[in-house]
XYZ file of C-alpha atoms in Angstrom:
673
model
C -29.874 9.514 53.334
C -29.809 8.691 49.592
C -28.746 11.432 47.201
C -31.645 13.252 45.493
C -29.530 14.018 42.403
C -30.430 11.021 40.229
C -34.187 10.978 41.033
C -34.398 14.732 40.451
C -32.435 14.444 37.200
C -34.786 11.717 35.966
C -37.832 13.763 36.977
C -36.598 16.899 35.197
C -35.679 14.901 32.093
C -39.139 13.326 31.894
C -40.863 16.654 32.488
C -38.831 18.497 29.849
C -41.524 17.669 27.320
C -41.263 17.146 23.602
C -38.678 19.879 23.132
C -36.408 18.350 25.719
C -36.812 14.966 24.028
C -35.887 16.535 20.690
C -32.678 17.928 22.158
C -31.793 14.552 23.666
C -32.437 12.745 20.394
C -30.298 15.252 18.496
C -27.480 14.842 21.018
C -27.683 11.060 20.861
C -27.666 11.184 17.057
C -24.559 13.374 17.043
C -22.846 11.031 19.499
C -23.718 8.047 17.319
C -22.256 9.682 14.203
C -19.122 10.709 16.114
C -18.523 7.230 17.538
C -19.174 5.561 14.181
C -16.775 7.818 12.268
C -14.076 7.542 14.950
C -14.253 3.756 14.948
C -14.095 3.586 11.152
C -11.088 5.929 11.144
C -9.277 3.877 13.789
C -10.176 0.647 11.984
C -8.693 1.866 8.692
C -5.517 3.014 10.423
C -4.979 -0.176 12.432
C -6.155 -2.399 9.606
C -3.713 -0.807 7.158
C -0.846 -1.680 9.475
C -2.086 -5.240 9.870
C -2.450 -5.635 6.109
C 1.117 -4.429 5.634
C 2.334 -6.994 8.181
C 0.771 -9.741 6.061
C 3.020 -8.816 3.116
C 6.414 -8.663 4.869
C 7.151 -12.362 4.246
C 7.359 -11.792 0.483
C 10.298 -9.394 0.675
C 13.423 -11.545 1.004
C 15.362 -10.986 4.244
C 18.937 -12.020 3.376
C 20.998 -14.153 5.767
C 24.661 -15.273 5.511
C 25.215 -18.098 3.021
C 26.237 -20.502 5.784
C 22.874 -20.107 7.538
C 20.677 -20.075 4.433
C 18.295 -22.948 3.791
C 16.502 -21.642 0.690
C 16.537 -19.093 -2.107
C 13.664 -16.627 -2.391
C 12.997 -14.403 -5.389
C 10.218 -11.831 -5.705
C 9.092 -10.377 -8.997
C 6.051 -8.394 -10.010
C 4.080 -8.611 -13.216
C 0.952 -6.740 -14.258
C -2.286 -7.761 -15.878
C -5.000 -5.216 -16.706
C -2.820 -2.690 -14.810
C -3.149 -4.729 -11.582
C 0.042 -6.011 -9.887
C 0.647 -9.746 -9.499
C 3.285 -10.609 -6.879
C 5.164 -13.787 -7.831
C 7.239 -15.381 -5.056
C 9.606 -18.135 -6.215
C 11.092 -20.467 -3.551
C 13.786 -23.137 -3.850
C 14.991 -25.391 -1.036
C 18.802 -25.640 -0.958
C 20.032 -29.251 -1.024
C 21.675 -30.590 2.108
C 20.234 -27.839 4.328
C 17.645 -27.924 7.086
C 14.034 -27.799 6.015
C 12.737 -24.262 5.539
C 9.525 -23.334 7.400
C 6.378 -22.891 5.345
C 5.625 -19.309 4.310
C 2.472 -17.684 5.756
C -0.661 -18.915 4.038
C 0.846 -22.295 3.086
C 0.888 -25.486 5.135
C 4.269 -26.673 3.783
C 7.245 -25.260 1.954
C 6.473 -25.552 -1.798
C 8.210 -28.328 -3.695
C 9.596 -27.992 -7.188
C 6.764 -27.595 -9.695
C 4.093 -26.681 -7.130
C 2.162 -23.447 -7.698
C -0.033 -21.775 -5.095
C -2.418 -18.948 -6.005
C -4.421 -16.456 -4.005
C -8.177 -16.949 -4.515
C -8.473 -13.718 -6.496
C -5.612 -14.716 -8.814
C -7.083 -18.192 -9.277
C -10.387 -16.644 -10.346
C -8.639 -14.251 -12.717
C -6.592 -17.051 -14.327
C -9.793 -18.951 -15.064
C -11.502 -15.860 -16.487
C -8.714 -14.625 -18.778
C -7.306 -16.496 -21.769
C -4.144 -18.431 -20.870
C -2.197 -16.334 -23.360
C -2.829 -13.225 -21.251
C -1.843 -14.509 -17.805
C -1.694 -18.244 -16.989
C 1.119 -19.014 -19.446
C 3.469 -16.699 -17.519
C 3.520 -19.254 -14.684
C 4.380 -22.954 -14.599
C 1.448 -25.300 -15.202
C 1.087 -27.846 -12.376
C -1.413 -30.685 -12.271
C -3.441 -28.589 -9.854
C -3.044 -25.232 -8.178
C -2.750 -24.888 -4.418
C -4.396 -22.066 -2.487
C -2.739 -19.324 -0.447
C -4.734 -18.842 2.741
C -5.646 -15.504 4.311
C -2.611 -15.587 6.653
C -0.367 -14.868 3.658
C -2.550 -12.204 2.067
C -3.298 -8.587 2.854
C -6.616 -8.506 1.015
C -9.072 -10.976 -0.501
C -8.555 -9.105 -3.800
C -4.756 -9.426 -3.785
C -3.089 -11.243 -6.710
C -0.253 -13.434 -5.386
C 1.453 -16.582 -6.662
C 3.977 -18.807 -4.846
C 6.039 -21.124 -7.045
C 8.302 -23.963 -5.967
C 11.435 -24.168 -8.108
C 14.856 -25.795 -8.241
C 17.867 -23.741 -7.067
C 19.282 -23.941 -10.621
C 16.154 -22.468 -12.204
C 16.899 -19.172 -14.057
C 14.172 -17.488 -11.953
C 16.353 -18.113 -8.867
C 19.589 -16.779 -10.383
C 21.265 -13.570 -9.301
C 20.307 -12.022 -12.621
C 16.652 -12.399 -11.606
C 17.182 -10.154 -8.578
C 16.809 -6.887 -10.449
C 19.216 -3.990 -10.434
C 17.328 -0.954 -11.738
C 16.041 1.828 -9.511
C 12.413 0.895 -10.191
C 13.036 -2.744 -9.197
C 13.208 -1.924 -5.481
C 10.308 -3.587 -3.726
C 9.112 -5.300 -6.921
C 12.019 -7.554 -7.935
C 14.422 -8.921 -5.318
C 16.385 -12.080 -4.566
C 18.122 -13.338 -1.436
C 19.285 -16.390 0.484
C 16.862 -16.961 3.360
C 16.311 -19.260 6.310
C 12.688 -18.360 7.024
C 10.066 -15.643 6.626
C 10.403 -13.579 9.792
C 12.938 -10.757 9.798
C 14.187 -8.504 12.575
C 13.286 -5.472 10.443
C 10.423 -6.619 8.232
C 9.706 -4.689 5.053
C 6.157 -4.658 3.756
C 5.259 -4.743 0.091
C 5.431 -1.416 -1.736
C 1.717 -1.876 -2.382
C 0.891 -1.761 1.349
C 3.859 -0.043 2.991
C 2.490 3.514 2.687
C -1.154 2.708 3.435
C -1.051 3.315 7.173
C 0.752 6.657 7.057
C -1.615 7.919 4.376
C -4.591 6.734 6.411
C -3.179 8.466 9.496
C -3.043 11.712 7.561
C -6.738 11.377 6.754
C -7.493 10.456 10.366
C -5.707 13.584 11.595
C -7.711 15.778 9.252
C -10.993 14.140 10.280
C -10.522 14.107 14.033
C -11.250 17.812 14.470
C -14.658 17.792 12.671
C -15.659 14.698 14.649
C -14.667 16.331 17.942
C -16.614 19.420 16.896
C -19.693 17.293 16.290
C -19.373 15.445 19.598
C -18.724 18.632 21.560
C -21.729 20.254 19.912
C -23.844 17.321 21.064
C -22.958 18.097 24.683
C -24.176 21.655 24.264
C -27.515 20.840 22.660
C -30.233 22.359 24.758
C -27.668 24.318 26.762
C -29.756 27.486 27.106
C -32.824 25.608 28.368
C -30.681 23.568 30.735
C -29.019 26.712 32.078
C -32.342 28.364 32.808
C -33.679 25.275 34.548
C -30.581 24.669 36.637
C -30.208 28.353 37.485
C -33.688 28.220 38.999
C -32.681 25.175 41.042
C -29.514 26.940 42.114
C -31.522 29.933 43.324
C -33.835 27.520 45.127
C -30.906 26.191 47.173
C -29.208 23.487 45.097
C -25.437 23.347 45.581
C -22.968 23.752 42.684
C -21.917 20.127 43.142
C -25.506 18.955 42.761
C -25.983 21.093 39.662
C -22.861 19.654 38.031
C -23.791 16.106 39.032
C -27.262 16.442 37.522
C -25.867 17.776 34.247
C -23.163 15.114 34.100
C -25.661 12.321 34.747
C -28.083 13.577 32.097
C -25.492 14.237 29.385
C -23.532 11.049 30.121
C -26.661 8.934 29.764
C -27.621 10.555 26.465
C -24.027 10.463 25.187
C -23.472 6.831 26.175
C -26.724 5.758 24.506
C -25.805 7.566 21.288
C -22.147 6.478 21.279
C -23.076 2.855 21.915
C -25.614 3.001 19.086
C -22.963 4.316 16.700
C -20.448 1.707 17.867
C -22.938 -1.120 17.379
C -23.746 0.232 13.910
C -20.017 0.075 13.099
C -19.858 -3.545 14.278
C -22.981 -4.482 12.315
C -21.710 -2.825 9.139
C -18.239 -4.409 9.223
C -18.992 -6.808 6.326
C -20.213 -3.894 4.199
C -17.263 -1.697 5.195
C -14.855 -4.507 4.272
C -16.040 -4.325 0.663
C -14.877 -0.717 0.279
C -11.560 -0.894 -1.602
C -8.455 0.850 -0.371
C -5.109 0.341 -2.036
C -4.787 -3.277 -3.107
C -8.507 -3.959 -2.717
C -11.125 -4.805 -0.145
C -10.534 -5.963 3.411
C -10.733 -9.073 5.464
C -13.401 -8.276 8.035
C -11.063 -9.146 10.883
C -8.608 -6.454 9.771
C -11.273 -3.786 10.291
C -12.298 -4.965 13.760
C -10.601 -2.615 16.230
C -10.939 -4.982 19.172
C -12.894 -4.642 22.397
C -10.419 -2.235 24.098
C -10.635 0.308 21.278
C -14.380 -0.272 20.949
C -14.904 0.495 24.632
C -12.438 3.388 24.616
C -14.224 5.176 21.761
C -17.633 4.826 23.413
C -16.160 6.121 26.666
C -14.288 8.952 24.929
C -17.347 10.214 23.052
C -19.438 9.972 26.220
C -16.784 11.829 28.199
C -16.448 14.508 25.528
C -20.178 15.152 25.519
C -20.307 15.159 29.313
C -17.367 17.538 29.714
C -18.790 19.794 27.021
C -22.131 19.988 28.827
C -20.605 20.503 32.277
C -18.229 23.204 31.032
C -21.247 25.310 30.100
C -22.415 25.461 33.726
C -19.586 27.438 35.288
C -21.658 30.604 35.222
C -24.708 28.774 36.564
C -22.716 27.643 39.580
C -21.145 31.032 40.272
C -23.839 33.487 39.141
C -27.233 31.844 38.746
C -29.063 35.159 38.883
C -27.102 36.431 35.867
C -28.036 33.342 33.913
C -31.680 33.613 34.897
C -31.701 37.214 33.676
C -29.712 36.253 30.545
C -27.109 38.871 31.365
C -23.364 39.115 30.845
C -22.606 37.919 27.286
C -19.783 35.404 26.914
C -16.802 37.389 25.704
C -13.555 35.879 24.493
C -10.055 36.866 25.586
C -7.051 38.136 23.677
C -4.992 35.161 24.859
C -6.615 33.097 22.093
C -5.077 35.350 19.444
C -1.683 35.199 21.145
C -1.689 31.402 21.325
C -2.766 31.097 17.706
C -0.023 33.478 16.565
C 2.588 31.492 18.504
C 1.456 28.159 17.036
C 1.165 29.560 13.514
C 4.671 31.016 13.768
C 6.018 27.690 14.986
C 4.361 25.826 12.098
C 5.713 28.266 9.519
C 9.241 28.118 10.922
C 9.161 24.320 11.162
C 8.137 23.904 7.532
C 10.785 26.191 6.080
C 13.303 24.371 3.909
C 11.420 21.069 3.793
C 13.061 17.955 5.197
C 10.064 16.991 7.317
C 8.856 13.422 7.540
C 5.251 12.450 6.982
C 4.769 11.898 10.726
C 6.113 15.379 11.492
C 3.749 16.913 8.966
C 0.840 15.033 10.531
C 1.831 16.330 13.982
C 1.981 19.893 12.660
C -1.461 19.456 11.083
C -2.881 18.357 14.428
C -1.218 21.286 16.203
C -2.639 23.742 13.693
C -6.117 22.259 14.070
C -6.012 22.665 17.830
C -4.793 26.254 17.584
C -7.489 27.206 15.099
C -10.122 25.672 17.353
C -9.053 28.135 20.073
C -8.780 31.030 17.646
C -12.168 30.640 15.963
C -14.421 32.009 18.748
C -12.201 35.080 19.148
C -12.569 35.902 15.436
C -16.328 35.365 15.603
C -16.585 37.693 18.633
C -14.664 40.511 16.918
C -16.490 39.927 13.648
C -19.828 40.316 15.441
C -18.758 43.615 16.981
C -17.514 44.986 13.661
C -20.626 43.841 11.785
C -22.865 45.371 14.458
C -21.069 48.719 14.192
C -21.507 48.919 10.410
C -24.845 47.093 10.067
C -27.240 48.647 7.540
C -30.171 46.238 7.931
C -32.109 44.698 10.840
C -31.111 41.156 9.791
C -27.397 42.013 9.857
C -27.804 43.775 13.199
C -29.541 40.752 14.738
C -26.906 38.413 13.327
C -24.079 40.605 14.629
C -25.638 40.721 18.097
C -25.913 36.962 18.219
C -22.279 36.594 17.096
C -20.964 38.894 19.801
C -23.311 37.590 22.522
C -22.434 33.931 21.980
C -19.281 33.640 19.828
C -18.604 30.084 20.967
C -22.060 28.956 19.924
C -21.760 30.659 16.528
C -18.302 29.115 16.062
C -19.654 25.642 16.798
C -22.155 26.047 13.956
C -19.528 26.791 11.315
C -16.408 25.155 12.776
C -16.973 21.834 11.022
C -17.009 23.372 7.553
C -14.257 25.845 8.444
C -11.934 22.993 9.356
C -13.177 20.984 6.368
C -12.009 23.911 4.240
C -8.489 23.062 5.309
C -8.992 19.500 4.075
C -10.355 20.778 0.753
C -7.454 23.171 0.294
C -4.947 20.443 1.146
C -6.189 17.695 -1.134
C -7.474 19.801 -4.033
C -4.051 21.160 -5.025
C -1.733 18.387 -3.875
C 0.331 17.545 -6.953
C 0.769 13.800 -7.236
C -0.417 13.176 -10.795
C 1.863 10.667 -12.505
C 1.871 10.736 -16.307
C 3.260 7.628 -17.955
C 1.258 7.934 -21.156
C 4.396 8.456 -23.253
C 5.456 4.826 -22.687
C 2.093 3.102 -22.800
C 2.122 0.053 -25.040
C 5.814 -0.674 -24.418
C 6.802 -4.141 -23.205
C 10.439 -4.437 -22.123
C 12.695 -7.459 -21.659
C 15.964 -6.947 -19.770
C 19.006 -8.820 -21.091
C 22.609 -9.219 -19.995
C 23.973 -6.807 -22.599
C 23.224 -5.200 -25.955
C 24.469 -8.208 -27.931
C 22.078 -10.485 -26.073
C 19.293 -7.965 -26.663
C 19.836 -7.988 -30.441
C 19.791 -11.765 -30.458
C 16.619 -11.869 -28.331
C 14.893 -9.292 -30.569
C 14.773 -11.751 -33.457
C 13.202 -14.417 -31.284
C 10.800 -11.849 -29.815
C 9.397 -11.018 -33.234
C 8.724 -14.699 -33.827
C 7.031 -15.188 -30.457
C 4.833 -12.127 -30.894
C 3.827 -13.168 -34.413
C 2.866 -16.649 -33.181
C 0.824 -15.086 -30.359
C -1.056 -12.875 -32.824
C 0.320 -9.621 -31.413
C 1.054 -6.683 -33.698
C 4.207 -5.015 -32.412
C 7.408 -3.336 -33.490
C 10.522 -4.655 -31.710
C 13.670 -2.582 -31.347
C 16.808 -2.474 -29.213
C 17.307 1.046 -27.812
C 20.702 2.452 -27.022
C 21.826 2.270 -23.401
C 22.103 6.077 -23.570
C 18.386 6.314 -24.358
C 16.481 6.926 -21.129
C 13.206 7.832 -22.829
C 11.688 4.354 -22.544
C 10.591 1.885 -19.894
C 14.103 0.411 -19.943
C 15.559 3.746 -18.780
C 18.998 2.908 -20.160
C 19.140 -0.768 -19.150
C 20.228 -3.296 -21.818
C 17.287 -5.069 -23.406
C 14.594 -4.902 -26.053
C 11.267 -3.114 -26.296
C 8.143 -4.254 -28.105
C 5.856 -1.390 -29.121
C 2.463 -3.094 -29.003
C -0.653 -1.901 -30.816
C -4.222 -2.905 -30.027
C -4.914 -2.032 -26.410
C -4.325 -3.563 -22.986
C -5.338 -7.103 -23.925
C -2.645 -7.157 -26.595
C -0.100 -5.767 -24.116
C -0.927 -8.550 -21.624
C -0.620 -11.127 -24.379
C 2.749 -9.680 -25.387
C 4.054 -9.887 -21.808
C 3.048 -13.533 -21.666
C 4.549 -14.316 -25.073
C 7.908 -12.714 -24.203
C 8.212 -14.395 -20.789
C 10.644 -17.119 -22.044
C 13.152 -14.428 -23.070
C 13.574 -12.910 -19.616
C 16.203 -15.348 -18.286
C 14.339 -15.502 -15.001
C 12.918 -11.985 -15.129
C 9.390 -11.363 -16.327
C 8.863 -8.716 -19.035
C 7.491 -5.439 -17.704
C 5.502 -2.404 -18.838
C 4.944 1.206 -17.822
C 2.825 -0.039 -14.901
C 5.949 -1.600 -13.404
C 8.055 1.517 -13.885
C 5.450 3.897 -12.456
C 4.350 1.675 -9.562
C 6.366 3.366 -6.744
C 4.916 6.785 -7.637
C 1.467 5.538 -8.606
C 0.995 3.756 -5.293
C 1.473 6.990 -3.351
C -0.684 8.974 -5.771
C -3.471 6.412 -5.586
C -3.467 6.301 -1.782
C -3.418 10.087 -1.508
C -6.271 10.322 -4.003
C -8.460 7.760 -2.229
C -7.805 9.197 1.234
C -8.355 12.710 -0.103
C -11.752 11.931 -1.596
C -12.862 9.953 1.463
C -11.693 12.673 3.834
C -13.377 15.411 1.841
C -16.687 13.567 1.679
C -16.668 12.604 5.364
C -15.518 16.071 6.451
C -18.325 17.791 4.614
C -20.903 15.248 5.771
C -19.839 15.602 9.404
C -19.684 19.387 9.058
C -23.155 19.525 7.531
C -24.536 17.240 10.257
C -22.888 19.370 12.936
C -24.267 22.570 11.440
C -27.761 21.150 11.067
C -27.868 19.790 14.608
C -26.467 22.981 16.091
C -28.874 25.151 14.102
C -31.844 23.082 15.294
C -30.590 23.211 18.868
C -30.122 26.982 18.646
C -33.723 27.379 17.574
C -34.870 25.352 20.584
C -32.529 27.211 22.935
C -33.576 30.652 21.681
C -37.266 29.991 21.367
C -38.040 32.517 24.117
C -36.017 35.208 22.325
C -37.642 34.362 19.016
C -41.046 34.422 20.687
C -40.440 37.887 22.127
C -39.207 39.162 18.766
C -42.312 37.806 17.051
C -44.512 39.501 19.681
C -42.660 42.723 18.954
C -43.680 42.415 15.306
C -40.497 40.988 13.773
C -41.330 39.085 10.566
C -40.413 35.403 10.465
C -38.494 35.983 7.235
C -36.290 38.531 8.984
C -35.480 36.088 11.805
C -34.563 33.400 9.308
C -32.429 35.823 7.293
C -30.571 36.802 10.447
C -29.878 33.125 11.198
C -28.373 32.653 7.744
C -26.183 35.742 8.023
C -25.078 34.628 11.466
C -23.595 31.607 9.701
C -22.377 33.190 6.470
C -20.357 36.020 8.052
C -17.917 33.872 10.062
C -17.955 31.157 7.408
C -16.634 33.427 4.661
C -13.878 34.896 6.824
C -12.705 31.749 8.621
C -13.164 29.191 5.840
C -11.116 31.391 3.540
C -8.268 31.391 6.059
C -8.256 27.632 6.621
C -8.530 26.907 2.905
C -5.455 29.050 2.320
C -3.604 27.188 5.073
C -4.639 23.906 3.462
C -3.088 25.022 0.182
C 0.103 25.934 2.052
C 0.119 22.529 3.765
C -0.221 20.820 0.374
C 2.694 22.893 -0.901
C 4.881 21.678 1.958
C 3.785 18.073 1.410
C 4.634 18.382 -2.277
C 8.108 19.557 -1.345
C 8.583 16.466 0.818
C 7.330 14.236 -2.030
C 9.443 16.097 -4.613
C 6.536 16.889 -6.939
C 5.032 20.081 -8.316
C 1.781 21.759 -7.317
C -1.378 20.560 -9.019
C -2.594 23.858 -10.468
C -5.624 22.209 -12.099
C -6.916 21.525 -8.593
C -8.077 25.142 -8.320
C -11.320 24.194 -10.081
C -11.766 21.193 -7.806
C -11.130 23.419 -4.795
C -13.775 25.916 -5.919
C -16.270 23.086 -6.425
C -15.487 21.625 -2.985
C -15.971 24.973 -1.247
C -19.196 25.673 -3.152
C -20.640 22.231 -2.409
C -19.617 22.502 1.245
C -21.225 25.918 1.626
C -24.387 24.690 -0.100
C -24.520 21.647 2.200
C -24.072 23.908 5.218
C -26.873 26.281 4.183
C -29.120 23.332 3.325
C -28.535 21.799 6.754
C -29.395 25.112 8.405
C -32.432 25.492 6.163
C -33.760 22.152 7.428
C -34.377 23.800 10.803
C -36.604 26.501 9.224
C -39.822 24.523 9.906
C -38.733 24.242 13.551
C -38.294 28.018 13.712
C -41.762 28.502 12.274
C -43.208 26.050 14.795
C -41.649 27.611 17.900
C -42.811 31.074 16.810
C -46.341 30.052 15.810
C -47.623 30.413 19.354
C -45.465 33.381 20.327
C -47.142 34.202 23.685
C -46.746 30.660 25.007
C -43.173 30.382 23.689
C -42.152 33.682 25.256
C -43.596 32.605 28.599
C -41.589 29.335 28.684
C-alpha cells in the first residue's frame, strides 16, 4: 500500500490558502538569500587562494648554482600609487633551456617585454615620461595571458635580459627590510617551487576573506534557520490536529520534512542560480589588486551542490526540530499550553566558552587562524546563550512592567524566547562585526614622506656623485625637486638609513611618477622608489581589512534586516489568532504594534550591547597580533553602525505593520482560524 504522507502533504499545502503561500514564499526567499550569500562567501575565499597561486611564479625560488638555468629578479615600482610588478629573466649560457613562465608561451629572450593587458592599456594612456620609459622599448610588446595573472586589473611586466645586465646583478636583489616580497633575486631552474610564496599583494587575501566569512556565517545560518520556522505556529496547530486524529509521529515528521525540504530546495536553488547568473557582475567588484577573472569566483559543481543541500537541510532540520512537542504532546500544542522555557545549561556552556576564549587570548601570540577559530567558537556559544537571556529578560520585564504594551511584550518574550531571539539574533551578531571592524587600528600614515623619490646606491660617495646627475635628469624632465644625500644615521626618510639620494618633488603625483622615471638610469639595476613602496607591506593588510570590514558590515546588516523582517512577518501570520482575540477584547491596534516593537527593542539593547563590547575586545586582540594601536576614532563609526543597524531592524519590522492590520481587520474570522 503506497504511503499517504506525500499526497496528504501536497493536499494540506494546497489548502493552506493565501497565508500558507505567503509563509512558503517568505521561507523560499530566505533560503535564496542564504544560499546566495554563502556561495559568494565561499567563492571569495576559494578565489583568493587561487589568485594567490597565480602569483607564486614571480617570487624567485633559489636553487643551487650547479642546477640553475636562469637568473630571475623581481622588483616593484609604483605609478599613481598602484604597484607594477617587474619580473626580469635571463637565460644562463651553456645551460638547459628554462621553461616558460606562466602566461607566456616561451621563455623571454633578451630585449623582449611582455605586459599584462591592464599595464599595456595604462602605458598607452600615460605619457611615456611617467611610466613607459622605466622599461626597455622593444619593437612590440608581448602579452601576459591570464595563467600568469591574478586579476585582469593587475599591472605586471616580464622582461628578457642578458645575465650581465645590471638589473640581474646581486645589487638588484634588495637588502632593506621593506624589500621583502617586492625586490628579490635568485638563480632558478623553473617556476614551480616546493614551498611557493605568493606575492605580498595577494598572500594575505585569503586569510582576511576567511575572517569575513567566519563573521558572516552566523547571520546567514540565522536567516536560513528562521526560514525553516516560518509558519511554525500554524503548522503545529494543523499537525497536532492530525496527530490527535491518529497520525503517527513518524508521519508527522515526514510530512513536515517533505514540505520544508521542497520549499527550502526551491529557494536555495533559486539563490544558487542567481549567484551563477551574476558571476560576471560579481567579478567586477574589486578586492585587493582589482577585479576577478570569472573562473576564479566559480566554486565548482561540488560546492554549488553542497551549499544548496546544506541550506535545504538546515531549513528542514529547523522545521522538524519544532515538532518534538507535537509528536509527544499534541493536546498541549492544540491548547497552546506549556510555554517553551530555556534551561540553565545554556548559561553554563556560554560561561565555559567565554572563559576559554579569554584565557586563550591572554598574552597575544595567536595566529590569524586561531583567532578565526575563537571567533567561530564565540559565535556558536552566543547562539546558545541568546534565548536564555531573552527568557530571563521577559520574566524581569513582566514583573516590573508599567504599561500594557510592555506587559504584552514581556509575555511574548518569556512564552517564546527562541522565537524572539531569532528576530534579533542577526543584528545582535552583526553588532559583534561592527564592534570588531569599527575600532580595529590599522591606519598607516606615510604622509610625512610623500613626495620623496629615493635611489639606493652602493655607498655615500656613490650617492653624492649620483645626486649631481639626478639634478640634471630631473631638470631635463621638467620636474621641480630638491635633491639631497641624507646621512646613513637618518631614518626619517624613505631610505630609512640606506645609502642613497632623495629627491623631494613638488607638484603632485604626476610629477612624482615623472621623477621616478627620470631617475631610473641611476638605480644600477634597482628602480627608484617612493613612500608607496615603503608602506606597501602594512598598507596591503590595512586595505584588505578595510575592504572586508565594510563588506562584512554591509552584508551582516542586510542579512540581519532581512531576517528580522521575514521573522516579524511570519510572527504576525503565526499569531493571527492571538491578535484576533486581543482585537475582539478591545485592544487597540496601536498597542499591539507597540508591543511588537518593544518585544524586539528589549533584547536588542541588552544583547547587542554585549556582542558589540566583545567585538571591540576581539579587535583589541587582533591589534596585538598585528602590533598596532587601537583606532580610537572608530568610536564614531561604531555608533553610526549601531544606529543604522537598529534603524534598519525597526524599519524591517515596520514593513510587517500592514500585515498586522490586515490579519486583525476581520477579527472574528481570524480568531476562529
